[in-house]
Amino acid sequence: TLDMVISEPAEREYAEELVTLDGVIADEVRVVYETAVSQISECRAADSEIWVSGEHRVCALVTVGDGPACLYKKSIPFAETISLAGANEGMQASVDVFLPSVKINVMPTDTGSTLVAALVAEYTPTAQGNREITLVTDGYMTDREVACEYGDITLDSLVARKQVTEIYRSDVSAEELSLESPSELLYLTAEPKIKSVETSCDAVKITAEIRFSGIACEINGEKTAYAPIRHASEWHYEIPLEFDAPHLIRPHVSLVATSCEGRVGEDGISLTAELGIELDLISSTTYHRLSRIDAVGEAQARDNQGRILVYYPDREDTLFSVARRFHTTPKRVAIDNALTESALAD
């Protein structure tokens, strides 16, 4: 069965110098826009913990006085160990990162000012893997009749995990940006959102919306105009399956943008995003299990004398029903009557 453990978010704080502005008074610095995205490079499970590493990418759009805006970027690496009770080395691990607070602080110095990026990150780890369990499907007592109650139970197991990287491209026209001729792309981020996941005979089909957001500028002489980028388009992708069993599995897909970039051209901006796709194939199996067994009547006295009992079965009898009637096992009945393994299976 598929065993999954998840913990409450673990919070971590980071502070990193973004840039030093020599000769610039702190009061003249204005942060126009600030954001950060996280990228995980490695994640693995250990005994009762998850180890994760990657980087937080910080961007800040800053102006000094009446001057044009400048874009500053900083990558803050991280390597964290997060407690997760129930995790072990045989499990597949993943971590969701959420940045509830991103702040660019302007700090005065003796020679000017410094921009400091302050982040709060929340890490939510998850681990999953297959765990062996034992199901009781039949029950009997050797000295009395029993009444059994049965019920269905559905168990999940992880069949396979696939990781794929895909490049997605889209274009934004200058007209869409409300700029005559964009000069520079100051900031860009991409956010994918899954709309549907379908399983066919030989592939998993993913439909998603890729949203780009950022800031572009246009410089005409001494004037600079800024325009936000808000562009979304639909994306389709297929991951081929290595086996033909769509009725036995269900897919679970996660989709993230690991990086993005934009190139300014005469007619607009060309957008590119690197998408990381993780696909889990989960199988579901339903078992008819014994949920309750009660003794019926008094215990029968057993003697040690060997005996042969002849019984003529009815049409609806099974090995199990006959064995239960005479307080023995289906295998014993099959052996005593020289039945084949196929008969025992049926």
Short mmCIF file of C-alpha atoms in Angstrom, two decimals:
data_model
loop_
_atom_site.label_atom_id
_atom_site.label_comp_id
_atom_site.label_asym_id
_atom_site.label_seq_id
_atom_site.Cartn_x
_atom_site.Cartn_y
_atom_site.Cartn_z
CA THR A 1 0.00 0.00 0.00
CA LEU A 2 1.09 3.61 -0.57
CA ASP A 3 2.32 5.12 2.68
CA MET A 4 2.49 8.93 2.81
CA VAL A 5 3.69 11.18 5.61
CA ILE A 6 3.52 14.97 5.67
CA SER A 7 4.45 17.53 8.31
CA GLU A 8 3.51 21.05 9.28
CA PRO A 9 5.58 23.79 7.55
CA ALA A 10 9.03 24.47 8.98
CA GLU A 11 9.94 28.17 8.90
CA ARG A 12 13.39 29.54 8.13
CA GLU A 13 14.65 33.15 7.88
CA TYR A 14 17.34 34.50 5.53
CA ALA A 15 19.09 37.87 5.22
CA GLU A 16 21.55 38.56 2.40
CA GLU A 17 23.16 41.72 1.04
CA LEU A 18 21.78 42.47 -2.40
CA VAL A 19 23.96 45.42 -3.50
CA THR A 20 25.98 48.30 -2.05
CA LEU A 21 25.27 51.78 -3.45
CA ASP A 22 28.28 53.96 -2.70
CA GLY A 23 27.59 57.67 -2.47
CA VAL A 24 23.81 57.18 -2.42
CA ILE A 25 21.82 58.45 0.54
CA ALA A 26 19.39 55.86 1.90
CA ASP A 27 16.49 58.33 1.87
CA GLU A 28 16.85 58.74 -1.90
CA VAL A 29 16.48 55.01 -2.59
CA ARG A 30 13.00 53.70 -3.44
CA VAL A 31 12.17 50.04 -3.97
CA VAL A 32 9.63 49.97 -6.81
CA TYR A 33 9.13 46.21 -6.98
CA GLU A 34 10.44 43.19 -5.07
CA THR A 35 9.87 39.46 -5.44
CA ALA A 36 11.51 36.08 -5.01
CA VAL A 37 11.10 32.56 -6.35
CA SER A 38 12.50 29.29 -5.01
CA GLN A 39 14.10 26.43 -6.90
CA ILE A 40 14.87 23.04 -5.36
CA SER A 41 17.92 21.25 -6.76
CA GLU A 42 17.99 18.16 -4.52
CA CYS A 43 15.60 16.50 -2.09
CA ARG A 44 15.91 13.15 -0.33
CA ALA A 45 14.41 11.26 2.59
CA ALA A 46 16.31 9.89 5.59
CA ASP A 47 15.23 8.37 8.88
CA SER A 48 12.65 10.76 10.38
CA GLU A 49 13.86 13.72 8.32
CA ILE A 50 13.99 15.29 4.86
CA TRP A 51 17.08 16.96 3.41
CA VAL A 52 16.49 19.68 0.80
CA SER A 53 18.76 22.14 -1.01
CA GLY A 54 18.36 24.79 -3.67
CA GLU A 55 18.28 28.57 -3.96
CA HIS A 56 15.96 31.52 -3.45
CA ARG A 57 16.21 33.98 -6.36
CA VAL A 58 15.54 37.55 -5.30
CA CYS A 59 14.83 40.46 -7.67
CA ALA A 60 14.37 44.13 -6.80
CA LEU A 61 13.53 47.08 -9.04
CA VAL A 62 15.05 50.19 -7.45
CA THR A 63 15.17 53.89 -8.30
CA VAL A 64 17.52 56.56 -6.90
CA GLY A 65 16.00 60.03 -6.81
CA ASP A 66 14.47 60.82 -10.21
CA GLY A 67 16.79 58.46 -12.10
CA PRO A 68 15.72 55.39 -14.11
CA ALA A 69 14.97 52.12 -12.38
CA CYS A 70 17.68 49.48 -12.02
CA LEU A 71 17.13 45.76 -11.56
CA TYR A 72 19.21 43.90 -8.97
CA LYS A 73 19.27 40.11 -8.60
CA LYS A 74 20.62 37.78 -5.95
CA SER A 75 20.61 34.00 -5.47
CA ILE A 76 20.50 32.87 -1.85
CA PRO A 77 21.50 29.17 -1.56
CA PHE A 78 19.92 27.02 1.13
CA ALA A 79 20.44 23.52 2.53
CA GLU A 80 17.96 22.51 5.23
CA THR A 81 17.20 19.39 7.24
CA ILE A 82 13.51 19.19 8.22
CA SER A 83 12.11 16.73 10.75
CA LEU A 84 9.46 14.35 9.36
CA ALA A 85 8.30 11.53 11.61
CA GLY A 86 7.69 8.32 9.69
CA ALA A 87 10.07 9.07 6.81
CA ASN A 88 12.80 6.61 5.83
CA GLU A 89 15.50 6.29 3.16
CA GLY A 90 13.35 4.10 0.91
CA MET A 91 10.73 6.80 0.39
CA GLN A 92 10.35 9.36 -2.38
CA ALA A 93 10.63 12.87 -0.92
CA SER A 94 9.34 16.25 -2.07
CA VAL A 95 9.19 19.68 -0.47
CA ASP A 96 6.85 22.58 -1.20
CA VAL A 97 8.42 26.01 -0.62
CA PHE A 98 6.32 29.08 0.13
CA LEU A 99 7.74 32.57 0.66
CA PRO A 100 5.23 34.45 2.84
CA SER A 101 7.53 37.44 3.32
CA VAL A 102 9.99 39.07 0.88
CA LYS A 103 11.36 42.46 1.92
CA ILE A 104 14.17 44.66 0.57
CA ASN A 105 15.51 46.85 3.34
CA VAL A 106 17.57 49.98 2.62
CA MET A 107 20.33 50.30 5.22
CA PRO A 108 22.52 53.45 5.54
CA THR A 109 26.31 52.99 5.61
CA ASP A 110 29.29 55.28 6.14
CA THR A 111 29.82 55.62 2.40
CA GLY A 112 26.27 55.33 1.06
CA SER A 113 23.60 52.68 1.49
CA THR A 114 23.10 48.93 1.19
CA LEU A 115 20.12 46.89 -0.01
CA VAL A 116 19.50 43.83 2.16
CA ALA A 117 17.08 41.04 1.12
CA ALA A 118 15.15 39.57 4.04
CA LEU A 119 13.16 36.37 3.39
CA VAL A 120 10.93 34.07 5.36
CA ALA A 121 10.57 30.62 3.79
CA GLU A 122 8.16 27.84 4.76
CA TYR A 123 9.16 24.26 3.85
CA THR A 124 6.44 21.58 3.81
CA PRO A 125 8.01 18.12 3.33
CA THR A 126 6.21 15.03 2.05
CA ALA A 127 7.49 11.47 1.76
CA GLN A 128 5.77 8.52 0.15
CA GLY A 129 6.60 4.93 -0.62
CA ASN A 130 5.18 1.42 -0.72
CA ARG A 131 4.69 -0.44 2.57
CA GLU A 132 3.93 -4.14 2.80
CA ILE A 133 0.85 -5.11 4.77
CA THR A 134 -0.91 -8.42 5.48
CA LEU A 135 -4.61 -8.83 4.74
CA VAL A 136 -6.72 -11.65 6.22
CA THR A 137 -9.09 -12.79 3.49
CA ASP A 138 -10.55 -15.94 5.11
CA GLY A 139 -10.97 -17.27 8.64
CA TYR A 140 -12.00 -20.53 10.29
CA MET A 141 -11.95 -22.35 13.61
CA THR A 142 -11.14 -26.01 13.88
CA ASP A 143 -13.59 -26.88 16.65
CA ARG A 144 -16.79 -24.98 15.86
CA GLU A 145 -18.78 -23.22 13.18
CA VAL A 146 -18.14 -19.54 12.54
CA ALA A 147 -20.03 -16.58 11.06
CA CYS A 148 -17.89 -14.23 8.97
CA GLU A 149 -18.50 -10.68 7.80
CA TYR A 150 -16.65 -9.29 4.78
CA GLY A 151 -15.99 -5.82 3.39
CA ASP A 152 -14.07 -4.21 0.55
CA ILE A 153 -10.87 -2.23 1.10
CA THR A 154 -9.02 -0.25 -1.59
CA LEU A 155 -5.26 0.18 -1.26
CA ASP A 156 -2.92 2.42 -3.28
CA SER A 157 0.65 1.67 -4.32
CA LEU A 158 3.28 3.70 -6.17
CA VAL A 159 3.93 2.07 -9.56
CA ALA A 160 6.48 4.49 -11.05
CA ARG A 161 7.81 8.04 -10.88
CA LYS A 162 8.99 9.99 -13.92
CA GLN A 163 10.71 13.38 -14.06
CA VAL A 164 10.81 15.39 -17.30
CA THR A 165 12.17 18.82 -18.30
CA GLU A 166 10.51 20.76 -21.13
CA ILE A 167 11.15 24.18 -22.70
CA TYR A 168 8.10 26.37 -23.33
CA ARG A 169 8.13 29.48 -25.54
CA SER A 170 5.63 32.27 -26.15
CA ASP A 171 5.64 35.81 -27.56
CA VAL A 172 4.24 39.10 -26.28
CA SER A 173 3.68 41.83 -28.86
CA ALA A 174 4.61 45.47 -28.28
CA GLU A 175 0.93 46.33 -28.75
CA GLU A 176 -0.01 43.98 -25.90
CA LEU A 177 2.56 45.77 -23.69
CA SER A 178 1.21 49.22 -24.67
CA LEU A 179 4.77 50.20 -25.69
CA GLU A 180 5.85 51.38 -29.14
CA SER A 181 9.27 49.76 -28.92
CA PRO A 182 10.28 48.01 -25.67
CA SER A 183 13.94 48.64 -24.83
CA GLU A 184 14.65 46.34 -21.89
CA LEU A 185 13.12 43.59 -19.80
CA LEU A 186 13.65 44.45 -16.15
CA TYR A 187 12.02 41.49 -14.47
CA LEU A 188 10.28 38.26 -15.47
CA THR A 189 8.79 35.25 -13.70
CA ALA A 190 6.74 32.26 -14.88
CA GLU A 191 4.03 30.39 -13.00
CA PRO A 192 2.42 27.23 -14.44
CA LYS A 193 -1.06 26.09 -13.38
CA ILE A 194 -2.37 22.61 -14.22
CA LYS A 195 -5.88 22.63 -15.69
CA SER A 196 -6.39 18.91 -16.44
CA VAL A 197 -4.59 15.55 -16.47
CA GLU A 198 -5.92 12.70 -18.65
CA THR A 199 -4.70 9.13 -19.04
CA SER A 200 -4.95 7.38 -22.41
CA CYS A 201 -3.81 3.91 -23.44
CA ASP A 202 -0.19 4.91 -23.89
CA ALA A 203 0.34 8.39 -22.40
CA VAL A 204 -0.56 10.90 -19.73
CA LYS A 205 -1.86 14.15 -21.27
CA ILE A 206 -1.30 17.39 -19.35
CA THR A 207 -3.04 20.68 -20.06
CA ALA A 208 -1.74 23.73 -18.20
CA GLU A 209 -1.78 27.51 -18.30
CA ILE A 210 1.62 29.22 -18.25
CA ARG A 211 1.47 32.71 -16.76
CA PHE A 212 4.30 35.19 -17.25
CA SER A 213 4.56 38.38 -15.22
CA GLY A 214 7.22 41.07 -15.07
CA ILE A 215 8.17 44.60 -16.01
CA ALA A 216 9.41 46.00 -19.35
CA CYS A 217 10.59 49.52 -20.07
CA GLU A 218 10.88 51.84 -23.05
CA ILE A 219 13.50 54.62 -23.17
CA ASN A 220 12.82 57.68 -25.33
CA GLY A 221 15.53 60.25 -24.81
CA GLU A 222 15.49 61.19 -21.15
CA LYS A 223 12.08 59.66 -20.50
CA THR A 224 11.53 56.08 -19.37
CA ALA A 225 8.15 54.36 -19.56
CA TYR A 226 7.40 51.17 -17.66
CA ALA A 227 4.82 48.54 -18.59
CA PRO A 228 3.76 45.41 -16.66
CA ILE A 229 3.91 42.03 -18.40
CA ARG A 230 0.84 39.87 -17.81
CA HIS A 231 0.73 37.12 -20.38
CA ALA A 232 -0.94 33.70 -20.19
CA SER A 233 -1.29 30.93 -22.76
CA GLU A 234 -2.34 27.29 -22.80
CA TRP A 235 0.25 24.49 -22.96
CA HIS A 236 -0.23 20.81 -23.80
CA TYR A 237 2.21 18.00 -23.13
CA GLU A 238 2.20 14.19 -23.26
CA ILE A 239 4.32 11.81 -21.19
CA PRO A 240 4.44 8.34 -22.79
CA LEU A 241 3.72 5.30 -20.59
CA GLU A 242 5.93 2.23 -20.70
CA PHE A 243 3.05 -0.17 -20.07
CA ASP A 244 -0.58 -0.43 -21.14
CA ALA A 245 -2.71 -0.33 -17.99
CA PRO A 246 -4.66 2.95 -17.87
CA HIS A 247 -7.58 1.35 -16.03
CA LEU A 248 -5.33 0.29 -13.16
CA ILE A 249 -3.49 3.54 -12.51
CA ARG A 250 -4.16 7.19 -11.81
CA PRO A 251 -1.60 9.95 -12.37
CA HIS A 252 -0.49 12.64 -9.95
CA VAL A 253 1.38 15.51 -11.65
CA SER A 254 3.34 18.44 -10.21
CA LEU A 255 4.54 21.24 -12.49
CA VAL A 256 7.02 24.03 -11.67
CA ALA A 257 8.94 26.65 -13.64
CA THR A 258 12.61 26.12 -12.78
CA SER A 259 13.76 29.18 -14.76
CA CYS A 260 12.56 31.76 -17.29
CA GLU A 261 13.98 34.47 -19.52
CA GLY A 262 12.85 37.01 -22.08
CA ARG A 263 14.46 38.55 -25.14
CA VAL A 264 13.48 41.97 -26.45
CA GLY A 265 12.91 42.26 -30.20
CA GLU A 266 11.57 44.86 -32.60
CA ASP A 267 8.01 43.55 -32.42
CA GLY A 268 7.86 42.60 -28.74
CA ILE A 269 9.35 40.16 -26.26
CA SER A 270 10.05 36.45 -26.68
CA LEU A 271 9.38 34.52 -23.45
CA THR A 272 10.98 31.19 -22.53
CA ALA A 273 10.36 29.03 -19.44
CA GLU A 274 12.00 25.78 -18.37
CA LEU A 275 9.32 23.53 -16.89
CA GLY A 276 9.99 20.69 -14.48
CA ILE A 277 7.36 17.92 -14.58
CA GLU A 278 7.07 15.17 -11.97
CA LEU A 279 4.64 12.32 -12.61
CA ASP A 280 3.62 9.70 -10.04
CA LEU A 281 1.66 6.68 -11.30
CA ILE A 282 -0.49 5.26 -8.52
CA SER A 283 -2.24 1.90 -8.71
CA SER A 284 -5.43 1.12 -6.78
CA THR A 285 -6.44 -2.46 -5.89
CA THR A 286 -9.66 -3.48 -4.12
CA TYR A 287 -9.59 -6.50 -1.79
CA HIS A 288 -12.47 -8.46 -0.29
CA ARG A 289 -11.29 -8.86 3.28
CA LEU A 290 -12.55 -10.50 6.42
CA SER A 291 -13.74 -7.74 8.74
CA ARG A 292 -15.30 -9.83 11.53
CA ILE A 293 -15.45 -13.48 12.63
CA ASP A 294 -17.76 -14.82 15.34
CA ALA A 295 -18.00 -18.34 16.79
CA VAL A 296 -21.35 -20.10 16.35
CA GLY A 297 -22.41 -22.78 18.82
CA GLU A 298 -20.36 -24.70 21.33
CA ALA A 299 -16.92 -26.16 20.81
CA GLN A 300 -16.96 -29.72 19.43
CA ALA A 301 -15.12 -32.43 21.34
CA ARG A 302 -12.31 -33.89 19.21
CA ASP A 303 -10.96 -37.39 19.59
CA ASN A 304 -7.60 -38.63 18.42
CA GLN A 305 -8.98 -41.47 16.33
CA GLY A 306 -8.41 -41.28 12.60
CA ARG A 307 -11.61 -41.33 10.57
CA ILE A 308 -12.84 -40.94 7.02
CA LEU A 309 -15.87 -38.73 6.44
CA VAL A 310 -17.77 -38.84 3.14
CA TYR A 311 -19.61 -35.70 2.04
CA TYR A 312 -21.53 -35.06 -1.16
CA PRO A 313 -21.22 -31.33 -1.97
CA ASP A 314 -24.05 -29.18 -3.24
CA ARG A 315 -23.74 -27.11 -6.43
CA GLU A 316 -23.10 -23.87 -4.49
CA ASP A 317 -20.43 -25.36 -2.22
CA THR A 318 -16.85 -24.15 -2.33
CA LEU A 319 -13.69 -25.57 -0.81
CA PHE A 320 -13.86 -22.91 1.85
CA SER A 321 -17.50 -23.58 2.77
CA VAL A 322 -16.88 -27.33 2.98
CA ALA A 323 -13.74 -26.82 5.07
CA ARG A 324 -15.56 -24.49 7.44
CA ARG A 325 -18.42 -26.97 7.82
CA PHE A 326 -16.01 -29.68 8.98
CA HIS A 327 -13.63 -27.45 10.96
CA THR A 328 -10.60 -27.85 8.71
CA THR A 329 -8.80 -25.89 5.98
CA PRO A 330 -9.45 -25.64 2.20
CA LYS A 331 -5.90 -26.86 1.52
CA ARG A 332 -6.45 -29.95 3.69
CA VAL A 333 -9.68 -30.80 1.82
CA ALA A 334 -7.90 -30.39 -1.51
CA ILE A 335 -4.98 -32.61 -0.49
CA ASP A 336 -7.22 -35.36 0.97
CA ASN A 337 -9.25 -35.44 -2.26
CA ALA A 338 -6.28 -35.22 -4.64
CA LEU A 339 -7.44 -31.93 -6.14
CA THR A 340 -5.09 -29.95 -8.35
CA GLU A 341 -3.67 -26.52 -7.58
CA SER A 342 -5.96 -24.99 -10.21
CA ALA A 343 -8.99 -26.44 -8.46
CA LEU A 344 -7.79 -25.01 -5.18
CA ALA A 345 -7.30 -21.61 -6.82
CA ASP A 346 -10.86 -21.69 -8.20
#
